[in-house]
Amino acid sequence: MPRALITGITGQDGFYLSRLLLSKGYEVFGLVRGQNNPKIAALERDLPGVRILTGDLLDLSSILRALEASAPDEVYNLGAISFVAYSWENVSLTSDVTGKGVLNVLEAIRLYARDDAERVRFYQASSSEMFGKVQRVPQTESTLLWPRSPYGVAKVYGHYMTINYRESYGMHASSGILFNHESPLRGPEFVTRKITLAAARIAAGKQDKLYLGNLDARRDWGFAGDYVEAMWRMLQQDVADDYVVSTNETHSVQEFVERAFGRVGIDDWQRYVEQDARFLRPAEVDLLIGDSSKAHERLGWKPAVTFNALVDMMVDADVARVRNAEA
Ligand code: NAP
Ligand code: G4F
């Protein structure tokens, strides 16, 4: 039975990846931080097969202990401070967790694996946010990185550190450059879930307005359930590499709003949506659109869920939550 250790298991991708690996017969270990983290109960309820280990990306020795306890064949580093807007308010913490945390995991694996560096395969959750002020459209694995947020800068550090450990020590370390991916489990601070939750609540008469920042920003949005399959496929390759994972389509925040409100029967969404300067960013990433040909050709991966199906799935889940008085 293969064994996997996942950091960030309490997050959106942690759920979908655990479920995928459990369905493939893996023994799955999840690193959870903090004392009595309330998310542990939800994890035990939703993914009863997962074995929980405590540790923090800021603490190399805790990662080393987790490696010794789980003896993994594969490590997926999904843990991060992942909310871009928050990264300007907590620059140093974001750099430590989202950037240096990657080094801590790589170094812990190197120390743990000793003279057999390839023994533990490593996945780094890199991000299209690294392209920032995009230098080429669409973005590929070789597009110049130009991050526009402290989060993006930290992810660039983690990306290059992953490549450096692969080149320096022969580690099987891959970096997945994933474009935005969403699901009904997306945190409500991210724009997609903020919109779908508001649409459901407004339709039910529980909310009056939705306040948003830049409606013109464009993203390449896919479904998280599809994207974790690409992570796993990367670690099944004989040779580690870096891959863009995207739908190769771009849509504006406004298009997302239109579709979400239309799904709950509201065509005049302009009556409910207002721009609020609090949600504008010091530096914006205006346009993201990926070219995932390499993942398609080498991993045999392509996304199944379309933009419209994704919006509808998220709206329907929030309508059900509102109906059940969960939101
Ligand atoms: P998420 O839902 O925000 O989950 C982040 C996870 O990181 C949570 O489990 C969180 O734990 C954990 N974490 C935070 N600080 C930590 C620390 N100091 N030590 C250990 N764990 C810590 O993120 P996601 O959407 O699943 O994304 C997964 C990864 O992919 C992240 O690295 C993200 O930056 C990256 N990524 C995401 C996207 C996307 O569109 N979703 C795109 C590209 C890359 P708590 O629950 O305890 O806070
Ligand atoms: O949903 P967002 O906060 O996601 P963002 O910044 O693109 O980051 C997400 O995707 C990255 C991959 O490219 C990940 F690495 C990262 O961890 C995260 O998962 O914002 C999307 C867009 C932005 O342009 C933002 O300015 O929506 C715009 N937006 C407009 N109004 C808003 C709002 N974003 C948020 N969160 N809240 C608003 O009210």
Coordinates of C-alpha atoms and ligand atoms in Angstrom, one line a residue:
M1 CA 0.0 0.0 0.0
P2 CA 1.6 3.3 -1.0
R3 CA 1.9 6.0 1.7
A4 CA 1.4 9.7 1.3
L5 CA 2.0 12.7 3.6
I6 CA -0.1 15.8 2.8
T7 CA 0.5 19.3 4.3
G8 CA -2.4 21.6 4.1
I9 CA -4.8 18.7 4.5
T10 CA -7.5 20.8 6.1
G11 CA -7.7 23.1 3.0
Q12 CA -9.7 22.7 -0.2
D13 CA -7.2 20.8 -2.1
G14 CA -6.2 18.7 0.9
F15 CA -9.8 17.3 0.9
Y16 CA -9.9 16.4 -2.8
L17 CA -6.4 15.0 -2.9
S18 CA -7.0 12.8 0.2
R19 CA -10.2 11.5 -1.2
L20 CA -8.4 10.7 -4.5
L21 CA -5.5 8.9 -2.8
L22 CA -7.7 7.0 -0.4
S23 CA -9.7 5.8 -3.4
K24 CA -6.5 4.6 -5.0
G25 CA -5.7 2.5 -1.9
Y26 CA -3.1 4.9 -0.3
E27 CA -2.5 5.2 3.3
V28 CA -2.9 8.9 3.8
F29 CA -1.3 11.0 6.6
G30 CA -2.2 14.6 7.1
L31 CA -0.1 17.3 8.8
V32 CA -2.3 19.6 10.9
R33 CA -1.0 22.6 12.7
G34 CA -2.0 24.2 16.0
Q35 CA -3.2 23.1 19.4
N36 CA -6.7 21.6 19.2
N37 CA -7.3 22.9 15.6
P38 CA -11.1 22.9 15.2
K39 CA -10.8 21.7 11.7
I40 CA -9.6 18.3 12.9
A41 CA -13.1 17.3 13.8
A42 CA -14.4 18.1 10.3
L43 CA -11.4 16.2 8.8
E44 CA -12.2 13.1 10.9
R45 CA -15.8 13.2 9.9
D46 CA -15.3 13.8 6.2
L47 CA -12.2 11.7 5.6
P48 CA -12.2 9.0 8.3
G49 CA -9.4 7.1 6.6
V50 CA -6.8 9.9 7.1
R51 CA -4.3 9.6 9.9
I52 CA -3.6 13.0 11.5
L53 CA -0.1 14.1 12.6
T54 CA 0.6 17.4 14.2
G55 CA 3.2 19.8 12.8
D56 CA 3.8 23.2 11.3
L57 CA 5.6 24.3 8.2
L58 CA 7.4 26.8 10.3
D59 CA 9.0 24.0 12.4
L60 CA 11.4 21.8 10.5
S61 CA 11.7 19.3 13.3
S62 CA 7.9 18.8 13.4
I63 CA 8.0 17.9 9.6
L64 CA 10.9 15.5 10.2
R65 CA 8.9 13.8 12.9
A66 CA 5.9 13.5 10.6
L67 CA 8.1 12.0 7.9
E68 CA 9.5 9.4 10.4
A69 CA 5.9 8.6 11.6
S70 CA 4.4 8.2 8.2
A71 CA 7.4 6.9 6.1
P72 CA 5.8 8.3 3.0
D73 CA 6.5 7.4 -0.7
E74 CA 5.0 10.7 -1.7
V75 CA 4.8 14.1 0.0
Y76 CA 2.4 16.8 -1.2
N77 CA 3.1 20.2 0.1
L78 CA -0.2 22.0 -0.1
G79 CA 0.1 24.0 3.1
A80 CA 0.4 27.8 2.7
I81 CA -1.0 31.1 3.6
S82 CA -3.0 31.1 0.3
F83 CA -5.1 34.3 0.4
V84 CA -3.4 36.8 -1.8
A85 CA -5.0 39.9 -0.3
Y86 CA -4.0 38.8 3.2
S87 CA -0.4 38.5 2.1
W88 CA 0.1 42.3 2.0
E89 CA -1.1 42.6 5.6
N90 CA 1.1 39.7 6.8
V91 CA 4.1 39.9 4.5
S92 CA 6.6 38.4 6.9
L93 CA 4.4 35.5 8.0
T94 CA 3.5 34.8 4.3
S95 CA 7.1 34.7 3.4
D96 CA 7.9 32.3 6.2
V97 CA 5.0 29.9 5.7
T98 CA 4.4 30.0 1.9
G99 CA 8.1 30.5 1.0
K100 CA 10.4 29.2 3.7
G101 CA 7.9 26.5 4.6
V102 CA 8.8 24.8 1.2
L103 CA 12.4 24.8 2.1
N104 CA 11.6 23.3 5.5
V105 CA 9.8 20.4 3.8
L106 CA 12.5 19.9 1.2
E107 CA 15.3 20.0 3.8
A108 CA 13.3 17.6 6.1
I109 CA 13.0 15.1 3.2
R110 CA 16.6 15.4 2.4
L111 CA 17.6 14.7 6.0
Y112 CA 15.1 11.9 6.3
A113 CA 15.9 10.2 3.0
R114 CA 19.7 10.4 3.7
D115 CA 21.6 8.8 0.8
D116 CA 18.5 7.8 -1.2
A117 CA 17.2 11.3 -2.2
E118 CA 14.8 9.8 -4.8
R119 CA 13.1 7.6 -2.2
V120 CA 10.4 10.2 -1.3
R121 CA 8.7 11.9 -4.2
F122 CA 7.8 15.6 -3.6
Y123 CA 5.0 17.8 -5.0
Q124 CA 5.1 21.6 -4.5
A125 CA 1.8 23.6 -4.9
S126 CA 3.1 26.4 -7.0
S127 CA 0.7 29.0 -8.4
S128 CA -0.2 31.0 -11.5
E129 CA 0.0 34.0 -9.2
M130 CA 3.8 33.8 -9.9
F131 CA 3.1 35.1 -13.5
G132 CA 1.6 38.2 -12.0
K133 CA 2.2 41.0 -14.5
V134 CA 2.1 38.5 -17.3
Q135 CA 4.9 38.6 -19.8
R136 CA 3.3 36.3 -22.3
V137 CA -0.3 35.2 -23.1
P138 CA -1.1 32.3 -22.6
Q139 CA 1.3 31.4 -19.8
T140 CA 3.4 28.2 -20.0
E141 CA 6.2 26.6 -17.9
S142 CA 8.8 28.8 -19.5
T143 CA 7.0 32.2 -19.2
L144 CA 9.0 34.7 -17.2
L145 CA 7.8 35.0 -13.6
W146 CA 6.8 38.5 -12.5
P147 CA 4.9 38.2 -9.1
R148 CA 2.7 41.1 -8.0
S149 CA 2.0 40.2 -4.4
P150 CA 4.0 39.0 -1.3
Y151 CA 2.2 35.7 -1.8
G152 CA 3.4 35.5 -5.4
V153 CA 7.0 36.3 -4.4
A154 CA 6.9 33.6 -1.7
K155 CA 5.6 31.1 -4.2
V156 CA 8.4 31.9 -6.7
Y157 CA 10.9 31.2 -3.9
G158 CA 9.2 27.8 -3.2
H159 CA 9.1 27.0 -7.0
Y160 CA 12.8 27.7 -7.5
M161 CA 13.8 26.0 -4.3
T162 CA 12.0 22.9 -5.5
I163 CA 13.9 23.0 -8.8
N164 CA 17.1 23.6 -6.9
Y165 CA 16.7 20.6 -4.7
R166 CA 15.9 18.5 -7.7
E167 CA 19.1 19.7 -9.5
S168 CA 21.3 19.7 -6.4
Y169 CA 20.4 16.4 -4.7
G170 CA 18.6 14.4 -7.5
M171 CA 15.3 14.6 -5.6
H172 CA 12.1 13.6 -7.3
A173 CA 10.6 17.0 -6.8
S174 CA 7.9 18.4 -9.1
S175 CA 6.3 21.9 -9.1
G176 CA 2.7 22.1 -10.3
I177 CA 1.9 25.6 -11.5
L178 CA -1.8 25.5 -10.9
F179 CA -4.2 28.2 -12.1
N180 CA -7.2 29.1 -9.9
H181 CA -9.2 26.1 -9.0
E182 CA -12.4 26.2 -7.0
S183 CA -15.1 24.0 -5.6
P184 CA -18.0 24.1 -3.1
L185 CA -15.2 23.8 -0.4
R186 CA -13.5 27.0 -1.5
G187 CA -13.0 29.4 1.4
P188 CA -15.6 32.3 1.4
E189 CA -12.8 34.9 1.3
F190 CA -12.0 34.0 -2.3
V191 CA -14.0 35.8 -4.9
T192 CA -15.8 32.8 -6.5
R193 CA -17.2 31.5 -3.2
K194 CA -17.9 35.0 -2.0
I195 CA -20.1 35.5 -5.1
T196 CA -21.9 32.1 -5.0
L197 CA -22.6 32.4 -1.3
A198 CA -24.0 35.9 -1.8
A199 CA -26.1 34.9 -4.8
A200 CA -27.7 32.1 -2.8
R201 CA -28.3 34.4 0.2
I202 CA -29.7 37.3 -1.9
A203 CA -32.0 34.9 -3.7
A204 CA -33.2 33.7 -0.3
G205 CA -33.7 37.2 1.0
K206 CA -31.0 36.8 3.6
Q207 CA -28.6 39.4 2.2
D208 CA -29.1 42.8 0.4
K209 CA -25.8 43.5 -1.3
L210 CA -22.5 42.0 -2.5
Y211 CA -19.5 44.3 -2.3
L212 CA -16.6 43.4 -4.6
G213 CA -13.3 44.9 -5.8
N214 CA -12.1 44.7 -9.4
L215 CA -14.8 43.1 -11.6
D216 CA -12.5 43.3 -14.7
A217 CA -9.8 40.9 -13.4
R218 CA -9.6 37.8 -15.5
R219 CA -8.8 34.3 -14.2
D220 CA -8.4 30.8 -15.7
W221 CA -10.8 29.0 -13.3
G222 CA -11.0 25.2 -13.0
F223 CA -12.4 22.6 -10.6
A224 CA -10.2 21.5 -7.7
G225 CA -11.4 17.9 -8.1
D226 CA -9.8 17.8 -11.6
Y227 CA -6.6 19.5 -10.5
V228 CA -5.6 17.1 -7.7
E229 CA -5.5 14.3 -10.3
A230 CA -2.8 16.3 -12.1
M231 CA -0.8 16.5 -8.9
W232 CA -0.9 12.8 -8.4
R233 CA 0.0 12.1 -12.1
M234 CA 3.1 14.3 -11.7
L235 CA 4.4 12.0 -8.9
Q236 CA 3.8 8.9 -11.0
Q237 CA 6.3 10.0 -13.7
D238 CA 9.8 8.4 -13.8
V239 CA 11.3 11.9 -14.0
A240 CA 10.2 14.9 -11.9
D241 CA 9.3 18.1 -13.8
D242 CA 7.2 21.3 -13.7
Y243 CA 3.8 21.5 -15.2
V244 CA 1.2 24.2 -15.8
V245 CA -2.3 23.0 -14.9
S246 CA -5.1 25.1 -16.3
T247 CA -8.3 25.1 -18.4
N248 CA -6.8 27.4 -21.1
E249 CA -9.9 29.7 -20.9
T250 CA -10.2 33.0 -19.2
H251 CA -13.2 34.7 -17.7
S252 CA -13.7 38.0 -15.8
V253 CA -15.0 38.3 -12.3
Q254 CA -18.1 40.0 -13.9
E255 CA -18.7 37.0 -16.0
F256 CA -18.6 34.8 -12.9
V257 CA -21.1 37.2 -11.2
E258 CA -23.5 37.1 -14.2
R259 CA -23.5 33.3 -14.4
A260 CA -23.9 32.8 -10.6
F261 CA -26.8 35.3 -10.3
G262 CA -28.4 33.9 -13.4
R263 CA -28.3 30.4 -11.8
V264 CA -30.5 31.6 -8.9
G265 CA -32.8 33.4 -11.3
I266 CA -31.5 37.0 -10.9
D267 CA -30.8 38.6 -14.3
D268 CA -30.4 42.2 -13.0
W269 CA -27.3 41.4 -10.9
Q270 CA -26.3 45.1 -11.1
R271 CA -29.0 46.0 -8.5
Y272 CA -27.2 43.9 -5.9
V273 CA -23.5 44.3 -6.7
E274 CA -21.4 47.4 -5.6
Q275 CA -17.8 48.2 -6.0
D276 CA -15.9 48.7 -2.7
A277 CA -12.4 50.1 -2.7
R278 CA -11.6 47.9 0.4
F279 CA -11.4 44.9 -1.9
L280 CA -9.0 46.5 -4.5
R281 CA -5.4 45.3 -4.2
P282 CA -2.1 47.4 -4.1
A283 CA -1.1 45.6 -7.3
E284 CA -3.5 43.6 -9.4
V285 CA -3.0 40.5 -11.6
D286 CA -5.2 41.6 -14.5
L287 CA -5.2 38.5 -16.7
L288 CA -4.4 34.9 -16.2
I289 CA -4.8 32.2 -18.9
G290 CA -2.7 29.0 -19.0
D291 CA -1.5 26.7 -21.7
S292 CA -1.5 23.2 -20.2
S293 CA -0.4 21.4 -23.3
K294 CA 2.6 19.9 -21.5
A295 CA 0.4 18.3 -18.8
H296 CA -1.9 17.1 -21.5
E297 CA 0.9 15.5 -23.6
R298 CA 3.0 14.1 -20.8
L299 CA 0.6 13.4 -18.0
G300 CA -2.5 12.6 -20.2
W301 CA -4.3 15.2 -18.0
K302 CA -7.1 17.5 -19.0
P303 CA -9.9 19.1 -17.0
A304 CA -13.4 17.7 -17.1
V305 CA -15.5 20.5 -15.5
T306 CA -16.3 23.6 -17.6
F307 CA -16.5 27.1 -16.4
N308 CA -20.3 27.1 -16.5
A309 CA -20.6 23.7 -14.8
L310 CA -18.2 24.9 -12.0
V311 CA -20.2 28.1 -11.3
D312 CA -23.4 26.1 -11.3
M313 CA -21.9 23.4 -8.9
M314 CA -20.8 26.1 -6.5
V315 CA -24.0 28.0 -6.6
D316 CA -26.1 24.9 -6.1
A317 CA -24.1 23.8 -3.1
D318 CA -24.5 27.3 -1.5
V319 CA -28.3 27.3 -2.3
A320 CA -28.5 23.9 -0.4
R321 CA -26.4 25.3 2.5
V322 CA -28.7 28.4 2.8
R323 CA -31.8 26.1 2.6
N324 CA -30.4 24.0 5.4
A325 CA -29.6 27.1 7.4
E326 CA -25.9 26.3 7.3
A327 CA -25.1 29.7 5.6
Ligands
NAP1 P1 -6.3 26.6 1.5 O1 -7.7 26.0 1.4 O2 -6.2 28.0 1.9 O3 -5.5 25.6 2.5 C1 -4.3 26.0 3.0 C2 -3.8 25.0 4.0 O4 -2.5 25.4 4.5 C3 -4.7 24.8 5.2 O5 -4.9 23.4 5.5 C4 -3.9 25.5 6.3 O6 -4.2 24.9 7.6 C5 -2.5 25.1 5.9 N1 -1.5 26.0 6.6 C6 -1.5 27.3 6.7 N2 -0.5 27.7 7.5 C7 0.2 26.5 7.8 C8 1.3 26.3 8.6 N3 2.0 27.3 9.2 N4 1.8 25.0 8.7 C9 1.0 24.0 8.2 N5 -0.1 24.2 7.4 C10 -0.5 25.4 7.2 O7 -5.6 26.4 0.1 P2 -6.0 25.5 -1.2 O8 -6.9 26.3 -2.1 O9 -6.4 24.1 -0.8 O10 -4.6 25.4 -1.9 C11 -3.6 24.4 -1.6 C12 -2.2 24.9 -2.0 O11 -2.2 25.2 -3.4 C13 -1.8 26.2 -1.3 O12 -0.4 26.1 -1.2 C14 -2.1 27.3 -2.3 O13 -1.2 28.4 -2.1 C15 -1.8 26.6 -3.6 N6 -2.6 27.0 -4.8 C16 -3.9 27.1 -4.7 C17 -4.6 27.5 -5.9 C18 -6.1 27.6 -5.9 O14 -6.7 28.2 -6.8 N7 -6.8 27.0 -4.9 C19 -3.9 27.8 -7.1 C20 -2.5 27.6 -7.1 C21 -1.9 27.2 -6.0 P3 -5.3 25.5 8.6 O15 -6.6 24.9 8.1 O16 -4.9 25.1 9.9 O17 -5.3 27.0 8.4
G4F2 O1 -10.4 34.7 -5.6 P1 -9.2 35.6 -5.4 O2 -8.9 36.1 -4.1 O3 -8.0 34.7 -6.0 P2 -6.5 35.0 -6.5 O4 -6.0 36.3 -5.9 O5 -6.5 34.9 -7.9 O6 -5.7 33.9 -5.8 C1 -6.1 32.5 -5.8 O7 -5.6 31.9 -7.0 C2 -4.1 31.8 -7.0 C3 -3.8 31.2 -8.4 O8 -3.6 32.1 -9.4 C4 -3.7 31.0 -5.9 F1 -2.3 30.8 -5.9 C5 -4.1 31.7 -4.6 O9 -3.7 30.9 -3.5 C6 -5.6 31.8 -4.6 O10 -6.2 30.5 -4.5 O11 -9.2 36.8 -6.4 C7 -9.4 36.6 -7.8 C8 -9.6 38.0 -8.5 C9 -8.6 39.0 -8.1 O12 -8.2 39.7 -9.3 C10 -9.3 40.0 -7.2 O13 -8.8 41.3 -7.2 O14 -10.9 38.5 -8.0 C11 -10.7 39.9 -7.7 N1 -11.7 40.3 -6.8 C12 -12.6 41.3 -7.0 N2 -13.4 41.5 -5.9 C13 -11.8 39.9 -5.5 C14 -12.9 40.7 -5.0 N3 -11.2 39.0 -4.8 C15 -11.6 38.7 -3.5 N4 -11.0 37.8 -2.8 N5 -12.7 39.5 -3.0 C16 -13.3 40.4 -3.7 O15 -14.2 41.1 -3.1

